[in-house]
XYZ file of C-alpha atoms in Angstrom:
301
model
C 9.028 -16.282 -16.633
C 6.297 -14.501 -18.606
C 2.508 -15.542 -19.701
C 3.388 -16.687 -22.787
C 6.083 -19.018 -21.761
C 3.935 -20.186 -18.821
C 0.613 -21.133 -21.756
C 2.726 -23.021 -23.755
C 3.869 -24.922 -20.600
C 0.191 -25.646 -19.788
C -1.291 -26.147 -23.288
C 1.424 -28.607 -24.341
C 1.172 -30.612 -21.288
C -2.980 -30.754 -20.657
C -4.017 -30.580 -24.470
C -6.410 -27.677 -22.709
C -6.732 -24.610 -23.683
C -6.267 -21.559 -21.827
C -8.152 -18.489 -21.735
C -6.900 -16.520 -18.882
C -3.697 -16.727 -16.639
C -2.930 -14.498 -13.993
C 0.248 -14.248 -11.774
C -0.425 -14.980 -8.455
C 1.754 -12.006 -6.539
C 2.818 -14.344 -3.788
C 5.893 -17.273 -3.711
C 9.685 -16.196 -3.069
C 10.667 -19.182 -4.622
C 8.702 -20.189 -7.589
C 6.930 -18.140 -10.252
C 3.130 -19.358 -9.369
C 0.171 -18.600 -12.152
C -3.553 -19.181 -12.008
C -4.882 -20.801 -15.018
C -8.179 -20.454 -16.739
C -9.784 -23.143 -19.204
C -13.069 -22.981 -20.341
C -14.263 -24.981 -17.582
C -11.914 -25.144 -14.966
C -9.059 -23.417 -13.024
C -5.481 -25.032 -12.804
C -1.970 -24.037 -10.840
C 1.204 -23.881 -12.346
C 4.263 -23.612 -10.710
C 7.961 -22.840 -11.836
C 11.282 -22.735 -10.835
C 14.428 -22.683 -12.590
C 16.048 -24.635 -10.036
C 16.549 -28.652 -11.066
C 14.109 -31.031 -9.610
C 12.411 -28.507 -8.061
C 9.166 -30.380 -7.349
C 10.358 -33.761 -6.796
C 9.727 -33.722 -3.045
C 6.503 -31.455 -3.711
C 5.465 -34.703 -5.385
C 6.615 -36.932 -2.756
C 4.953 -34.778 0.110
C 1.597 -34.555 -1.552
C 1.784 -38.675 -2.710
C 2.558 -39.063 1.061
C 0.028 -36.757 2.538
C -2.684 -38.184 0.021
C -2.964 -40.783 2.870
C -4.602 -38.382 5.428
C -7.214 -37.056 4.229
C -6.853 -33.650 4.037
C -7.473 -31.061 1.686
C -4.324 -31.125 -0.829
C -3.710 -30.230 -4.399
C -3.871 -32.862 -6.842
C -0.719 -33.208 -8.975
C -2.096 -33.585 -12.859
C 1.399 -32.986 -14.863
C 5.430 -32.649 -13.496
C 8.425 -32.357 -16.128
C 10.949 -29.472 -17.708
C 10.502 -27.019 -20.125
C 13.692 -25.432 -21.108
C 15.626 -24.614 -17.905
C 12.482 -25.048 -16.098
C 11.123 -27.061 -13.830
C 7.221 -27.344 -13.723
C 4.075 -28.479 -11.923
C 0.335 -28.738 -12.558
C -1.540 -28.981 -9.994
C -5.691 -29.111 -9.328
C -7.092 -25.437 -8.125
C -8.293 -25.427 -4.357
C -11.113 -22.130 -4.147
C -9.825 -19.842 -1.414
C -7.318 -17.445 -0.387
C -4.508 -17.140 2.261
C -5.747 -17.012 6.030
C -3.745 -13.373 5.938
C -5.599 -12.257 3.295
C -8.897 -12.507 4.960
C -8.291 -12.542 8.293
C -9.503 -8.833 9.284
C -12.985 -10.098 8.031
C -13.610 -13.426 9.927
C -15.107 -13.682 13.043
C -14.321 -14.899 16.182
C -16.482 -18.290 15.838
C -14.619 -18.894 12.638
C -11.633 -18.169 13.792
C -12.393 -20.495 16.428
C -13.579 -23.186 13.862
C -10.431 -22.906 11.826
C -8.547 -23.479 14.586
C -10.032 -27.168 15.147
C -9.729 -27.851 11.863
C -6.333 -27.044 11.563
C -5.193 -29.061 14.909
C -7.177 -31.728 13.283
C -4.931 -31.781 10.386
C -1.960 -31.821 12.491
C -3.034 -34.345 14.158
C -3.807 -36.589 11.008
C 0.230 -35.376 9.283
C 1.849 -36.709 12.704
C 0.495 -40.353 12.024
C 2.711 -40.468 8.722
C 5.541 -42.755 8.662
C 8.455 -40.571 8.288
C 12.343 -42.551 8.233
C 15.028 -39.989 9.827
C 18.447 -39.085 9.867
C 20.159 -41.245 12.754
C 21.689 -37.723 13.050
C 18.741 -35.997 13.678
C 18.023 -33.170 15.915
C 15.706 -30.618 16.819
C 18.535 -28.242 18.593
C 20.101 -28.635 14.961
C 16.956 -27.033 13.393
C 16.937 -23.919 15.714
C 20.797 -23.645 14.876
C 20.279 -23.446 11.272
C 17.331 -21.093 11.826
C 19.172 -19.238 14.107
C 22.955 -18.862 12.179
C 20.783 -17.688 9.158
C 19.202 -15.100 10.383
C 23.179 -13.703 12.062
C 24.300 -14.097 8.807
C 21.285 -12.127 7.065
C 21.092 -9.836 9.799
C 24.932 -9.044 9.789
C 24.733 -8.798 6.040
C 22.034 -6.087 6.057
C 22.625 -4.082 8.935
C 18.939 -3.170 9.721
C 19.016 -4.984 12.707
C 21.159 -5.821 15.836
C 22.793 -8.471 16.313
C 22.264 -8.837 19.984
C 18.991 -9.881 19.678
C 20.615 -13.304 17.935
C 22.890 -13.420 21.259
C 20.012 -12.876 22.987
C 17.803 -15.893 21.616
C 20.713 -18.080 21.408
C 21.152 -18.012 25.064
C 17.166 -18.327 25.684
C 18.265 -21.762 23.423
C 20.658 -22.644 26.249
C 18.533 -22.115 29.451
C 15.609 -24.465 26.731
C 18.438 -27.494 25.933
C 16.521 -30.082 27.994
C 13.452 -29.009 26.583
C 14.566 -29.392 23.398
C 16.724 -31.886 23.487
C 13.498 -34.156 24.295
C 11.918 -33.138 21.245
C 10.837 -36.465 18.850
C 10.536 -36.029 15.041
C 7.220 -36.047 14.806
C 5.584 -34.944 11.205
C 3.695 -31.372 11.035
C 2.982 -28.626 8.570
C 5.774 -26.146 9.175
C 4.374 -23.680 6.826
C 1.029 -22.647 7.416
C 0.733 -19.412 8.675
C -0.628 -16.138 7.576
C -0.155 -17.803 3.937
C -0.820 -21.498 2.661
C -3.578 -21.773 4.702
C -6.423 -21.278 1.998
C -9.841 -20.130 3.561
C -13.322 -20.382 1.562
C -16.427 -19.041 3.160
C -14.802 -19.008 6.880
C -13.452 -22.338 6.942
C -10.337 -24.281 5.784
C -10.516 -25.185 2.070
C -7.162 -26.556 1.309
C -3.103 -26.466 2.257
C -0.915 -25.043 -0.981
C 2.944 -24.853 -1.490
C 3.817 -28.241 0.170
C 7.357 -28.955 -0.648
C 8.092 -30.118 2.640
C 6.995 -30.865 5.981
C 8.640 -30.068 9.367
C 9.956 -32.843 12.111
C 9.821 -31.907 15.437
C 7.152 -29.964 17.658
C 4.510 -28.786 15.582
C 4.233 -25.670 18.269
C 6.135 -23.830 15.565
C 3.456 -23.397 12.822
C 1.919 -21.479 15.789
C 4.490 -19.278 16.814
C 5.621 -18.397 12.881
C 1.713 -17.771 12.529
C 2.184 -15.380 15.777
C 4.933 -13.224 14.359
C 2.771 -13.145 11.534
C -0.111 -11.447 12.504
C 2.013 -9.594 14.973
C 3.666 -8.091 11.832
C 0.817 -7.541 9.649
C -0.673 -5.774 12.914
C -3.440 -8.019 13.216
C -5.141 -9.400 16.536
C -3.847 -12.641 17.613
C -6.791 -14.362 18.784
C -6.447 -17.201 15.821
C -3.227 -17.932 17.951
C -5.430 -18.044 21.245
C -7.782 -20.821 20.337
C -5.360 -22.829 18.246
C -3.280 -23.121 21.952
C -6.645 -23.929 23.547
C -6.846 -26.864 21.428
C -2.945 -27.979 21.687
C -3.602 -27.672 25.309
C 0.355 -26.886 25.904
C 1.738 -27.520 29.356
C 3.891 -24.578 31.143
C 7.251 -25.923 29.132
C 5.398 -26.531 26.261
C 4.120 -22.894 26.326
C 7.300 -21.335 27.411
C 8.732 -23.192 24.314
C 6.323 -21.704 22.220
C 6.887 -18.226 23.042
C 10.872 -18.574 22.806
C 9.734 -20.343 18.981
C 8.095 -16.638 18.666
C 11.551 -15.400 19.159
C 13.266 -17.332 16.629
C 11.048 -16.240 14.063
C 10.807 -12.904 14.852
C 14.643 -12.493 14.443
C 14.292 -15.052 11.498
C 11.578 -11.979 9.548
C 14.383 -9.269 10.592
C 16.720 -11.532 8.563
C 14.423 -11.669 5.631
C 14.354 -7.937 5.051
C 15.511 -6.214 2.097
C 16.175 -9.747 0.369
C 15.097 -10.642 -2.974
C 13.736 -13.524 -3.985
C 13.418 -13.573 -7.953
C 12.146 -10.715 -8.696
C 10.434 -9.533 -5.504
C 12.499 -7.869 -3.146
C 11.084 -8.067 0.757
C 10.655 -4.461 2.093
C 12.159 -2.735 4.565
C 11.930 0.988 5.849
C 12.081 2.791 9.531
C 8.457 1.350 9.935
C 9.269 -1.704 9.759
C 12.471 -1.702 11.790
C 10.271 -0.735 14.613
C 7.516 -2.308 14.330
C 10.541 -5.891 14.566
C 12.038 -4.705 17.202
C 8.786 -3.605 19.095
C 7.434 -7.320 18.386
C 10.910 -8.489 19.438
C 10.194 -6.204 22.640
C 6.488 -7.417 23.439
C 7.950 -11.306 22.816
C 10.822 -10.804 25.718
C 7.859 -9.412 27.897
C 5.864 -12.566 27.104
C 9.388 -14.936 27.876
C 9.831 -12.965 31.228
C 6.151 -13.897 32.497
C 6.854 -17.149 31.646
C 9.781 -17.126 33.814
C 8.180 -15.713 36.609
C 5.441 -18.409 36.992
């Protein structure tokens, strides 16, 4: 989708009109623009897939409830084989983005307010699948990234052998697991940030079930991978206060994302392709490396 097409969208639907649009570089799924009115700043989102925001719209009517800083949905419909959405602007930018220049303290701060928000999301009353399971969650994470990896051939494939049988010795552990309501994907991005503290949560078309520990360990790999400090990671555990399973299941969660990024390299995703080069191989498989380290201490305890 270009400008053009994306104005009309806008105009037609708000009656506003628009003086600047910019697209925004990230989304794999959805082409995302900033909009620019004489007075105010919009989002619009879209996707050529059908329906694509209906649960968006269900999330956000659902997480309206707790309080916490969300988009406001102004318009939702089709235009041509798209599906669109308008949503309010939230000032800020991805905790990734501006991570090298916060401080400790705020760091610190964020991480409070974060829990916080967890905390309010796993009050929601969520119905689930008699069917449900958490062990079926870290199979379908888990069978993706074999099948990516397998595909690709950057990676080996023992390293899915490898976490699959940490899954095994973690069964009763996970087994226990409840679905309890969380923010699955804020990480390095959706997390917005406005003068050192949280300013809003973006790109909600879902929400996880099961143990909110993770959002922490996808936020790990993260950093780990954009070769930032993990200290973020440090004080949001020092508020989750996790017990010795709890913390051994957060660093084999570490695992299964780290194999889950080596699955997710040289796709593309509309027209952005993730990238992939010798750097990167190693810097995944020293990650990979530092994580079993981590696993092993936990064993020893």
């Amino acid at each position: 989708m270009d400008c053009k097409e994306a104005i009309i969208i806008f105009e037609n639907n708000t009656k506003k009109s628009v003086v600047q649009i910019e697209r925004c570089s990230v989304g794999t799924a959805n082409y995302v623009f900033v909009v620019f009115t004489a007075a105010e700043k919009f989002i619009l989102r879209c996707s050529k897939e059908e329906n694509a925001y209906k649960a968006t719209v269900y999330w956000l009517s659902k997480l309206s409830a707790c309080e916490i800083p969300i988009p406001a949905v102004i318009s939702k419909g089709t235009y041509r084989d798209y599906s669109y959405l308008i949503l309010s602007y939230i000032p800020g930018d991805d905790i990734g983005n501006v991570y090298d220049k916060l401080d400790d303290s705020e760091k610190k701060q964020i991480s409070k307010e974060v829990v916080e928000i967890q905390r309010r999301v796993s009050g929601i009353d969520i119905s689930t699948d008699t069917e449900w399971t958490w062990n079926s969650f870290i199979d379908k994470l888990l069978n993706r990234a074999d099948e990516r990896i397998k595909r690709r051939h950057y990676f080996d494939t023992d390293k899915i052998h490898i976490v699959k049988k940490l899954q095994q010795e973690m069964k009763e552990y996970l087994d226990a697991v409840r679905p309890i309501p969380y923010l699955d994907d804020i990480s390095t991005k959706n997390l917005l940030i406005y003068e050192g503290k949280v300013s809003g949560i973006i790109d909600i078309d879902w929400i996880g079930l099961g143990d909110k520990l993770t959002f922490v360990a996808l936020t790990k790999v993260a950093l780990l991978n954009m070769d930032l400090d993990t200290k973020y990671i440090d004080y949001l555990l020092d508020e989750i206060h996790p017990n010795k399973p709890e913390y051994k299941a957060f660093v084999f969660y570490c695992l299964l994302y780290c194999v889950d990024f080596m699955g997710e390299r040289g796709m593309q995703f509309l027209d952005k392709k993730i990238p992939i080069n010798e750097s990167i191989v190693k810097r995944l498989n020293d990650i990979f490396d530092i994580l079993m380290g981590e696993w092993n201490k936990c064993c020893e305890r």
